Tab-separated table of N, CA and C in Angstrom:
chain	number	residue	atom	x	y	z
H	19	UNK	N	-1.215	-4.155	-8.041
H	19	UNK	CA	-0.130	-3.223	-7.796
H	19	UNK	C	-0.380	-2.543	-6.458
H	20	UNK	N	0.681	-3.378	-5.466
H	20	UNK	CA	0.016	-2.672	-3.925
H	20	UNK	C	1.022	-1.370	-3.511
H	21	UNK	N	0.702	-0.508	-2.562
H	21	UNK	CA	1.597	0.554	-2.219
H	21	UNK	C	1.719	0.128	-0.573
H	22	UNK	N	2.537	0.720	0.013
H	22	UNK	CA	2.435	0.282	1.970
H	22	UNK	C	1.551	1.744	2.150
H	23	UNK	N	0.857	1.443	3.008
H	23	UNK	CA	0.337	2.840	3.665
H	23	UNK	C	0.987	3.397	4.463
H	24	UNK	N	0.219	4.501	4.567
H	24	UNK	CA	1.609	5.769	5.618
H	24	UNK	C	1.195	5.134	7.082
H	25	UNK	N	2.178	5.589	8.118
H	25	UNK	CA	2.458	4.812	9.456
H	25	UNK	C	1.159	5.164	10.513
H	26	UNK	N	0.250	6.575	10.021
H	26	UNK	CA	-0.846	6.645	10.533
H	26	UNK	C	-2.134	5.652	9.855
H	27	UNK	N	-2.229	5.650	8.483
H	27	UNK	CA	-3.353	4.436	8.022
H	27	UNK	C	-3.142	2.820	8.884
H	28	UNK	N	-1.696	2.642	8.556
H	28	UNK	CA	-1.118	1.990	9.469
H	28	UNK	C	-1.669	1.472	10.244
H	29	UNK	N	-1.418	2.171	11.478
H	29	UNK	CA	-1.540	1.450	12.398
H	29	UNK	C	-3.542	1.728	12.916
H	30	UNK	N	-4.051	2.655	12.396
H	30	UNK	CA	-5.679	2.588	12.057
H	30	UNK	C	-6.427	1.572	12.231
H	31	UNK	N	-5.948	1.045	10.699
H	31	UNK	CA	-6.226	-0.346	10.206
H	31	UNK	C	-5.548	-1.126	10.533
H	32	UNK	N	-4.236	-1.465	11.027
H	32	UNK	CA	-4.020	-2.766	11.322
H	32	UNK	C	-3.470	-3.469	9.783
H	33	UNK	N	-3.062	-2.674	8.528
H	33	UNK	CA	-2.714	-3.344	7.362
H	33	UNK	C	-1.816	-2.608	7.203
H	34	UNK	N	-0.599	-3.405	6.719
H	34	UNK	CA	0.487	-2.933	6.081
H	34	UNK	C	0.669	-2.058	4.299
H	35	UNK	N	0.238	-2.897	3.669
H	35	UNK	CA	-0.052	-2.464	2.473
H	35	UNK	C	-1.428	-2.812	1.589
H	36	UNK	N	-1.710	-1.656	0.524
H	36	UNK	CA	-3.402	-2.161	-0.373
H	36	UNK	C	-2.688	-2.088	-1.346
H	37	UNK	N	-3.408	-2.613	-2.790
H	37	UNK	CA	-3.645	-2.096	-4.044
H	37	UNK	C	-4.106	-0.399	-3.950
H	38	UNK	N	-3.260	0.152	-5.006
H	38	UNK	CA	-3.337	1.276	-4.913
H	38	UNK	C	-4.820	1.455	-6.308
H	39	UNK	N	-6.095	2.352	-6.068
H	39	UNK	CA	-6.577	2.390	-7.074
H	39	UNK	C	-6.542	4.367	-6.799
H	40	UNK	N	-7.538	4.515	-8.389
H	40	UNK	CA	-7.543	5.684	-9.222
H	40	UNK	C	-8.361	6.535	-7.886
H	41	UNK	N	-8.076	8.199	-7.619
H	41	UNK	CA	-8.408	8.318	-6.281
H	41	UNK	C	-8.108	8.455	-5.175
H	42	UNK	N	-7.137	7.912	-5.287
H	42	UNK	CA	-6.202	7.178	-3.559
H	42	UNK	C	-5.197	8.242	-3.584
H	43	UNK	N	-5.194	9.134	-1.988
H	43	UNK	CA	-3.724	10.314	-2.341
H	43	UNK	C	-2.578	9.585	-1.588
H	44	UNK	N	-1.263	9.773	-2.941
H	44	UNK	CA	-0.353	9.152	-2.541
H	44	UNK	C	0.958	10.117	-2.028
H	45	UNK	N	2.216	9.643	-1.266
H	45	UNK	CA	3.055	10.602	-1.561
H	45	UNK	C	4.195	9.572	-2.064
H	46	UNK	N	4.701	10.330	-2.543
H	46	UNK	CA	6.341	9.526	-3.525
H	46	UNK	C	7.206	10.084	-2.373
H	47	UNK	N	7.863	8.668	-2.176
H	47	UNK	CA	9.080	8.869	-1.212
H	47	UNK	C	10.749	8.343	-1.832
H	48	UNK	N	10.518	7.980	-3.263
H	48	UNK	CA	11.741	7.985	-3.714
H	48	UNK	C	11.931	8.645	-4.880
H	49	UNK	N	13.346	8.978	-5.488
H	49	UNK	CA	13.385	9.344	-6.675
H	49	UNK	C	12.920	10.445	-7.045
H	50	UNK	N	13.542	10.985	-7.925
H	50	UNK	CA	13.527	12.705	-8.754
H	50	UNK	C	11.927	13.094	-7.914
H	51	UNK	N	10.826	12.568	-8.226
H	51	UNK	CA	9.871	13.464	-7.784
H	51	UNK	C	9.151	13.278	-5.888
H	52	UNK	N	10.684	12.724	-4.948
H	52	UNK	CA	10.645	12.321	-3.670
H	52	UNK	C	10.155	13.761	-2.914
H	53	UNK	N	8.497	13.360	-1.734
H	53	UNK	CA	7.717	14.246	-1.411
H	53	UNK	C	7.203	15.218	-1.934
H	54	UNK	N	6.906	15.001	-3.081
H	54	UNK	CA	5.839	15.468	-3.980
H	54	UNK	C	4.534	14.503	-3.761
H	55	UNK	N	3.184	15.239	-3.014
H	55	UNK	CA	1.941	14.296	-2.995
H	55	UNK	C	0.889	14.790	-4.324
H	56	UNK	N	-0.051	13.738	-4.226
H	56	UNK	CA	-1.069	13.923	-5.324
H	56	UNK	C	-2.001	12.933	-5.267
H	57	UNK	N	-3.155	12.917	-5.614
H	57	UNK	CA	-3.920	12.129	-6.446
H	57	UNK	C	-3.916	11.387	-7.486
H	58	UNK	N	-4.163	10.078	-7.511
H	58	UNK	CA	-3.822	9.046	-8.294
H	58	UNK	C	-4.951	9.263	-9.476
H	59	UNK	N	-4.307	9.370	-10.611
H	59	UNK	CA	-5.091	10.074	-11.668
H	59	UNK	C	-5.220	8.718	-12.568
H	60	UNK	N	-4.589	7.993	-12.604
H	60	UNK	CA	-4.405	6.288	-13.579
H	60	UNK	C	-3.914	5.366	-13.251
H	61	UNK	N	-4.171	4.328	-12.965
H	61	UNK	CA	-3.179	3.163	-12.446
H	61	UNK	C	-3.446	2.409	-14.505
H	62	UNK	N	-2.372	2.449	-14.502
H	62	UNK	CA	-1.536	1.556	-15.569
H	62	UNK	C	-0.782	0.452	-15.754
H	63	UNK	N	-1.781	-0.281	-15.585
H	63	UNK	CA	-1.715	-1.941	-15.175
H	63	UNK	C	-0.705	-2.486	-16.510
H	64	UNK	N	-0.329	-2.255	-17.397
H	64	UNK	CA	0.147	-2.628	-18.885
H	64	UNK	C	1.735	-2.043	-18.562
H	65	UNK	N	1.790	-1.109	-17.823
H	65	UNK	CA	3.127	-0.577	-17.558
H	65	UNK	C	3.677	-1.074	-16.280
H	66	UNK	N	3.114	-1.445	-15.194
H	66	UNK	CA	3.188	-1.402	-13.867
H	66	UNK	C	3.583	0.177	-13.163
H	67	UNK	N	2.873	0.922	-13.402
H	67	UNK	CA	3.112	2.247	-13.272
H	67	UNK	C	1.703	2.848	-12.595
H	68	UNK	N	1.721	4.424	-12.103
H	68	UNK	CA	0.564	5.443	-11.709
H	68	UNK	C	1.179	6.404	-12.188
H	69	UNK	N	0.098	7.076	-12.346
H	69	UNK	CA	-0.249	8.504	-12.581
H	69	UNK	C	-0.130	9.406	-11.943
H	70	UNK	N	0.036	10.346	-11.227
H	70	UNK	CA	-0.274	11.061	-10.262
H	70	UNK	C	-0.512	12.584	-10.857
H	71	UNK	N	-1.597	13.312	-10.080
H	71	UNK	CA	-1.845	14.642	-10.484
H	71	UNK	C	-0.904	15.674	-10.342
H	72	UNK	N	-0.170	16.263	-11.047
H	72	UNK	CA	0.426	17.369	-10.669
H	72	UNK	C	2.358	17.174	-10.990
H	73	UNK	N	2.242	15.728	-11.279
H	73	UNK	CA	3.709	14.946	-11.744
H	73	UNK	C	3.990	15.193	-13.001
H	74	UNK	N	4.198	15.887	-13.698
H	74	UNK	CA	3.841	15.903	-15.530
H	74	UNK	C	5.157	16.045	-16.044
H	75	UNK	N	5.617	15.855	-17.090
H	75	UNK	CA	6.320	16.151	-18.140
H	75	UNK	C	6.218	17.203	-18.872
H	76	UNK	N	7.212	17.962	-19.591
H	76	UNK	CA	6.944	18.840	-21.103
H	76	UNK	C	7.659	18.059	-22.224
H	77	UNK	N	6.797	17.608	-22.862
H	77	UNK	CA	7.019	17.168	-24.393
H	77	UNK	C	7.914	18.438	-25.329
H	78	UNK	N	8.928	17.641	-26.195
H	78	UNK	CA	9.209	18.446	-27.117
H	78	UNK	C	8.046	19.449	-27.544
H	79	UNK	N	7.217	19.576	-28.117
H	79	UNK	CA	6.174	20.180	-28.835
H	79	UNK	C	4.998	20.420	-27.856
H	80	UNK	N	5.828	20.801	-26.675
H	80	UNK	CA	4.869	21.546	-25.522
H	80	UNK	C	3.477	21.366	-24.985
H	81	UNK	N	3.732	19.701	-25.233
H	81	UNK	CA	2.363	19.130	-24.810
H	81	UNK	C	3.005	18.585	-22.755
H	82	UNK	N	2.282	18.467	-22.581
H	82	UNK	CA	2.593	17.884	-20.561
H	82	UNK	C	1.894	16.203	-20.942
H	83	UNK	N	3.047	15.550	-20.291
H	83	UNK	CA	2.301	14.206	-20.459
H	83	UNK	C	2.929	13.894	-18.545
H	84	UNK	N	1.556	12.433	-18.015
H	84	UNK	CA	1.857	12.396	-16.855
H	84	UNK	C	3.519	11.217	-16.969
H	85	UNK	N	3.868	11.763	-15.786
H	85	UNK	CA	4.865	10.318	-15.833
H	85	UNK	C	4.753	9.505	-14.570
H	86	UNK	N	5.053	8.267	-15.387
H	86	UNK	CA	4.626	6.904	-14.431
H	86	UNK	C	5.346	6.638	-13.383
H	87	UNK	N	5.375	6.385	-12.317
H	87	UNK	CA	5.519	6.226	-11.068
H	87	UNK	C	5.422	5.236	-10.349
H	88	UNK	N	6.717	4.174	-10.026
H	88	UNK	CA	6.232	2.517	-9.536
H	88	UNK	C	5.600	2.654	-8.559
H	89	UNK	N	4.640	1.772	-7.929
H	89	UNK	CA	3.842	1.572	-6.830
H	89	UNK	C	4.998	1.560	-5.548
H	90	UNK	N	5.666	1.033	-5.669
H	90	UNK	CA	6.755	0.856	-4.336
H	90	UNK	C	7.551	2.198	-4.388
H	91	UNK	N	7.193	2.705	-4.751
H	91	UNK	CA	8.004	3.984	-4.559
H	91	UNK	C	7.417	4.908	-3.982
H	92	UNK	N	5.739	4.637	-3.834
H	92	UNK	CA	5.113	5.734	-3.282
H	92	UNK	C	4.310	5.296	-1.799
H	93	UNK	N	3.868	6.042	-0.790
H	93	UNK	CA	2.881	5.454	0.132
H	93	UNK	C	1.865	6.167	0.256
H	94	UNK	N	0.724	5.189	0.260
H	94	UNK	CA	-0.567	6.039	0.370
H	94	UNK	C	-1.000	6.769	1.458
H	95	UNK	N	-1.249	8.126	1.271
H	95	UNK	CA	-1.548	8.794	2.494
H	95	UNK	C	-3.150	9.223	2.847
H	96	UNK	N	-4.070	8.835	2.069
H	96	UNK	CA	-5.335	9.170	2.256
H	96	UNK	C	-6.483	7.848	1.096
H	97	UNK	N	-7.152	7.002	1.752
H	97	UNK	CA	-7.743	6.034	0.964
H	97	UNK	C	-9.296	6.263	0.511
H	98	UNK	N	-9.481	5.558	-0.806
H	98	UNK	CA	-11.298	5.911	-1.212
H	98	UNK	C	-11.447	4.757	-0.796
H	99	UNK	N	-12.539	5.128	0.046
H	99	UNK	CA	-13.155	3.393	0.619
H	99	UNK	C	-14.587	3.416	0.252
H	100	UNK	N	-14.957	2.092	-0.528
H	100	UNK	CA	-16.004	1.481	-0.985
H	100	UNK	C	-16.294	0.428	-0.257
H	101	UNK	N	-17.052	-0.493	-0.009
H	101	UNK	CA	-17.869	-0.953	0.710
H	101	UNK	C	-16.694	-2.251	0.446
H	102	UNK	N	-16.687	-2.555	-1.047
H	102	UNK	CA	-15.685	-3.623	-1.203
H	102	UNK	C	-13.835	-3.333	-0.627
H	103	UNK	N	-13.601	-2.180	-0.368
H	103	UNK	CA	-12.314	-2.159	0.029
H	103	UNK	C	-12.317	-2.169	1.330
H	104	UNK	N	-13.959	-1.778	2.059
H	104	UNK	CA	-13.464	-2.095	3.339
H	104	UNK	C	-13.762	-3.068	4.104
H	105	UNK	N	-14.683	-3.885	3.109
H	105	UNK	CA	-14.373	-5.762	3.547
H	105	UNK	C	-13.128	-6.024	3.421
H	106	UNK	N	-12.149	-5.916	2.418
H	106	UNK	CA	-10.634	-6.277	2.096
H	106	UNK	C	-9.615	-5.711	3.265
H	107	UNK	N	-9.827	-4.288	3.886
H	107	UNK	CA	-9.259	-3.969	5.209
H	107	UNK	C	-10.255	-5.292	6.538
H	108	UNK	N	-11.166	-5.208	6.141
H	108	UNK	CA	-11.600	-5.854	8.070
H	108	UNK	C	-10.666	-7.519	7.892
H	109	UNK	N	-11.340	-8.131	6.672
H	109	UNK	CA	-10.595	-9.099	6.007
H	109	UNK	C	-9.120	-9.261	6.937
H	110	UNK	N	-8.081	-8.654	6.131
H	110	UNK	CA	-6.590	-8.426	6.056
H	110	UNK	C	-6.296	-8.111	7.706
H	111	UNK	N	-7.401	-7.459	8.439
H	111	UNK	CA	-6.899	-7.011	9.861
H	111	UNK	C	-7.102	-8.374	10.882
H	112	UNK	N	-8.227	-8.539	10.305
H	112	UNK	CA	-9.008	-10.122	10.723
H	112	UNK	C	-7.689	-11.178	10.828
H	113	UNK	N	-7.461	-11.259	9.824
H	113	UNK	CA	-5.404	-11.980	9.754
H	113	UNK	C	-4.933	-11.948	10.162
H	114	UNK	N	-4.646	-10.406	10.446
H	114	UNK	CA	-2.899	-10.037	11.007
H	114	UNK	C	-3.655	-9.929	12.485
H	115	UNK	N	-4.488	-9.969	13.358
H	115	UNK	CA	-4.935	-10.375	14.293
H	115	UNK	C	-4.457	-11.530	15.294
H	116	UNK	N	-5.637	-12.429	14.454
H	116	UNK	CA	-5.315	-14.101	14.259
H	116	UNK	C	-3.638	-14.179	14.448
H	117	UNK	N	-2.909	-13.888	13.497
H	117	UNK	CA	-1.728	-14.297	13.476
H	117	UNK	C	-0.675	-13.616	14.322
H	118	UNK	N	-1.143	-12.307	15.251
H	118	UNK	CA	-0.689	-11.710	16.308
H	118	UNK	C	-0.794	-12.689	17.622
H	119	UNK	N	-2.333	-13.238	17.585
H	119	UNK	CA	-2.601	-14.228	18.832
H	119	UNK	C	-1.784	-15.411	18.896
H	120	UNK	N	-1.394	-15.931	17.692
H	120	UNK	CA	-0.760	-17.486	17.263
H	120	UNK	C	0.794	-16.818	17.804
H	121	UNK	N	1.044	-15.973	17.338
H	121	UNK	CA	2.486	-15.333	17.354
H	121	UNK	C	2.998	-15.702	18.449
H	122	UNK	N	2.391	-15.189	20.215
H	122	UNK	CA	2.581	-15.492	21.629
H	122	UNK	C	2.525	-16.859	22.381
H	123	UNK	N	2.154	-17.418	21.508
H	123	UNK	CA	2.416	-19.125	21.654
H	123	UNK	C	3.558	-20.065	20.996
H	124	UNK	N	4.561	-19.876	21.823
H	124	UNK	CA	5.914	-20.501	22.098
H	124	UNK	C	5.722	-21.822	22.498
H	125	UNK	N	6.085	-22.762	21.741
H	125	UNK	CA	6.379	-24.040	22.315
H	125	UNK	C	7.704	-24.394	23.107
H	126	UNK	N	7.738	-24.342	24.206
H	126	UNK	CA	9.259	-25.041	24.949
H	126	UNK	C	9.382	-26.122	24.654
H	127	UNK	N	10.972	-26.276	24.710
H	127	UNK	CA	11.856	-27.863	24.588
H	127	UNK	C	10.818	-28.672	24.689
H	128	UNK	N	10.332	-28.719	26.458
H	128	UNK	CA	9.598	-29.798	27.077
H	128	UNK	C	8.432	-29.973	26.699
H	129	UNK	N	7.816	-29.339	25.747
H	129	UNK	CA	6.316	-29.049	25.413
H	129	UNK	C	6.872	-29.914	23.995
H	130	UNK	N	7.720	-29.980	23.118
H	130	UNK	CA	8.083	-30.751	22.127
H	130	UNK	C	8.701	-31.803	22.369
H	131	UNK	N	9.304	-32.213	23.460
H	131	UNK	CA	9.809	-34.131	24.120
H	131	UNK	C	8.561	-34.830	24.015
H	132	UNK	N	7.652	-33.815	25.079
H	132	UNK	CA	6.459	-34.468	25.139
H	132	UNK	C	5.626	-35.300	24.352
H	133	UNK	N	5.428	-34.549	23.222
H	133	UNK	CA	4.971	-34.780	22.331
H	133	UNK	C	5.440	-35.887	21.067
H	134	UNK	N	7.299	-35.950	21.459
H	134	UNK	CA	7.183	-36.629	20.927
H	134	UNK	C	7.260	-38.315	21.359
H	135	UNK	N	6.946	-38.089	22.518
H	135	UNK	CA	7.433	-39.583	23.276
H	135	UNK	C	5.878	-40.256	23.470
Protein backbone atom coordinates (compact mmCIF):
# COMPACT_ATOMS: atom_id res chain seq x y z
CA UNK A 1 0.00 0.00 0.00
CA UNK A 2 2.14 2.93 -1.47
CA UNK A 3 1.41 6.77 -0.75
CA UNK A 4 3.34 9.60 -3.32
CA UNK A 5 5.57 11.66 -1.18
CA UNK A 6 5.28 15.35 -0.62
CA UNK A 7 7.11 17.49 -3.53
CA UNK A 8 10.02 18.23 -1.01
CA UNK A 9 10.82 14.22 -0.14
CA UNK A 10 10.36 14.31 -3.73
CA UNK A 11 12.56 15.69 -5.26
CA UNK A 12 15.38 14.75 -2.15
CA UNK A 13 15.17 11.38 -3.13
CA UNK A 14 14.54 11.27 -6.52
CA UNK A 15 11.22 8.79 -5.78
CA UNK A 16 7.88 9.39 -6.54
CA UNK A 17 6.04 7.18 -4.25
CA UNK A 18 6.87 4.34 -0.99
CA UNK A 19 4.82 1.92 0.88
CA UNK A 20 3.49 3.73 3.56
CA UNK A 21 4.52 1.92 7.03
CA UNK A 22 3.42 2.40 10.90
CA UNK A 23 5.44 5.76 11.88
CA UNK A 24 5.56 7.55 8.67
CA UNK A 25 3.85 11.34 9.09
CA UNK A 26 1.30 11.64 6.61
CA UNK A 27 -1.00 14.48 5.44
CA UNK A 28 -4.56 13.67 3.88
CA UNK A 29 -5.18 15.71 0.93
CA UNK A 30 -8.62 14.45 0.08
CA UNK A 31 -11.92 14.04 1.59
CA UNK A 32 -13.85 15.01 4.90
CA UNK A 33 -10.55 14.83 6.88
CA UNK A 34 -8.46 17.00 3.75
CA UNK A 35 -5.14 18.70 5.60
CA UNK A 36 -5.44 17.19 8.64
CA UNK A 37 -1.61 15.63 9.34
CA UNK A 38 -0.62 12.79 11.71
CA UNK A 39 1.22 9.83 12.40
CA UNK A 40 0.53 6.60 10.98
CA UNK A 41 -0.70 4.65 13.94
CA UNK A 42 -1.76 1.12 11.74
CA UNK A 43 -1.51 0.19 8.33
CA UNK A 44 -4.41 -2.32 7.77
CA UNK A 45 -3.45 -4.48 5.16
CA UNK A 46 -7.03 -6.67 5.42
CA UNK A 47 -8.89 -3.36 4.75
CA UNK A 48 -6.56 -1.51 2.42
CA UNK A 49 -6.75 1.31 4.81
CA UNK A 50 -4.35 3.55 7.71
CA UNK A 51 -4.76 4.75 10.74
CA UNK A 52 -3.76 7.96 11.52
CA UNK A 53 -3.26 9.66 15.01
CA UNK A 54 -5.60 12.19 15.90
CA UNK A 55 -8.40 11.05 12.96
CA UNK A 56 -10.95 9.29 15.33
CA UNK A 57 -14.51 8.66 15.44
CA UNK A 58 -17.23 8.78 18.44
CA UNK A 59 -19.01 5.55 18.72
CA UNK A 60 -22.57 5.44 19.77
CA UNK A 61 -21.54 4.40 23.38
CA UNK A 62 -18.75 6.99 23.50
CA UNK A 63 -15.96 4.93 22.72
CA UNK A 64 -13.36 6.92 19.73
CA UNK A 65 -12.46 4.41 17.19
CA UNK A 66 -9.63 5.36 14.44
CA UNK A 67 -11.01 5.71 10.92
CA UNK A 68 -9.40 4.23 7.93
CA UNK A 69 -7.95 6.27 5.42
CA UNK A 70 -6.96 5.03 1.67
CA UNK A 71 -3.30 5.28 0.97
CA UNK A 72 -3.94 7.46 -2.21
CA UNK A 73 -5.56 9.87 -0.49
CA UNK A 74 -2.83 10.83 1.67
CA UNK A 75 1.02 12.05 1.04
CA UNK A 76 3.75 11.35 3.12
CA UNK A 77 5.34 14.22 4.63
CA UNK A 78 8.08 12.96 6.96
CA UNK A 79 9.69 9.15 6.54
CA UNK A 80 11.16 6.38 9.29
CA UNK A 81 14.13 5.20 7.58
CA UNK A 82 15.69 1.85 8.41
CA UNK A 83 18.58 0.64 6.83
CA UNK A 84 16.16 -1.61 4.67
CA UNK A 85 14.04 1.39 3.42
CA UNK A 86 16.93 3.16 2.52
CA UNK A 87 18.38 0.50 0.25
CA UNK A 88 14.67 0.56 -1.38
CA UNK A 89 15.11 4.62 -1.86
CA UNK A 90 18.97 4.36 -3.34
CA UNK A 91 17.48 1.21 -5.24
CA UNK A 92 14.28 3.13 -6.84
CA UNK A 93 16.59 6.43 -7.43
CA UNK A 94 19.28 4.14 -8.98
CA UNK A 95 16.19 3.56 -11.73
CA UNK A 96 14.68 6.58 -12.20
CA UNK A 97 18.31 7.74 -12.92
CA UNK A 98 19.21 5.08 -15.39
CA UNK A 99 15.97 5.73 -17.02
CA UNK A 100 16.45 9.68 -17.00
CA UNK A 101 19.89 8.93 -19.00
CA UNK A 102 18.05 6.39 -21.57
CA UNK A 103 15.22 9.06 -21.73
CA UNK A 104 17.76 11.75 -23.88
CA UNK A 105 18.51 9.27 -26.42
CA UNK A 106 16.29 9.89 -29.42
CA UNK A 107 16.64 7.82 -32.32
CA UNK A 108 16.16 9.88 -35.74
CA UNK A 109 14.39 8.69 -38.95
CA UNK A 110 17.98 8.18 -40.33
CA UNK A 111 19.40 6.43 -37.33
CA UNK A 112 16.32 3.80 -37.95
CA UNK A 113 16.75 3.43 -42.20
CA UNK A 114 20.02 2.66 -41.19
CA UNK A 115 19.53 0.10 -39.34
CA UNK A 116 17.27 -1.26 -41.17
CA UNK A 117 18.99 -1.63 -44.51
Amino acid sequence: MSAPLSTDLRSKYNVRSMPVRKDDEVQVVRGTYKGREGKVVQVYRKKWVIHIERITREKVNGSTVNVGINTSKVVITKLRLDKDRKSLLDRKAKGRAAADKDKGTKLTAEDIMQSVD
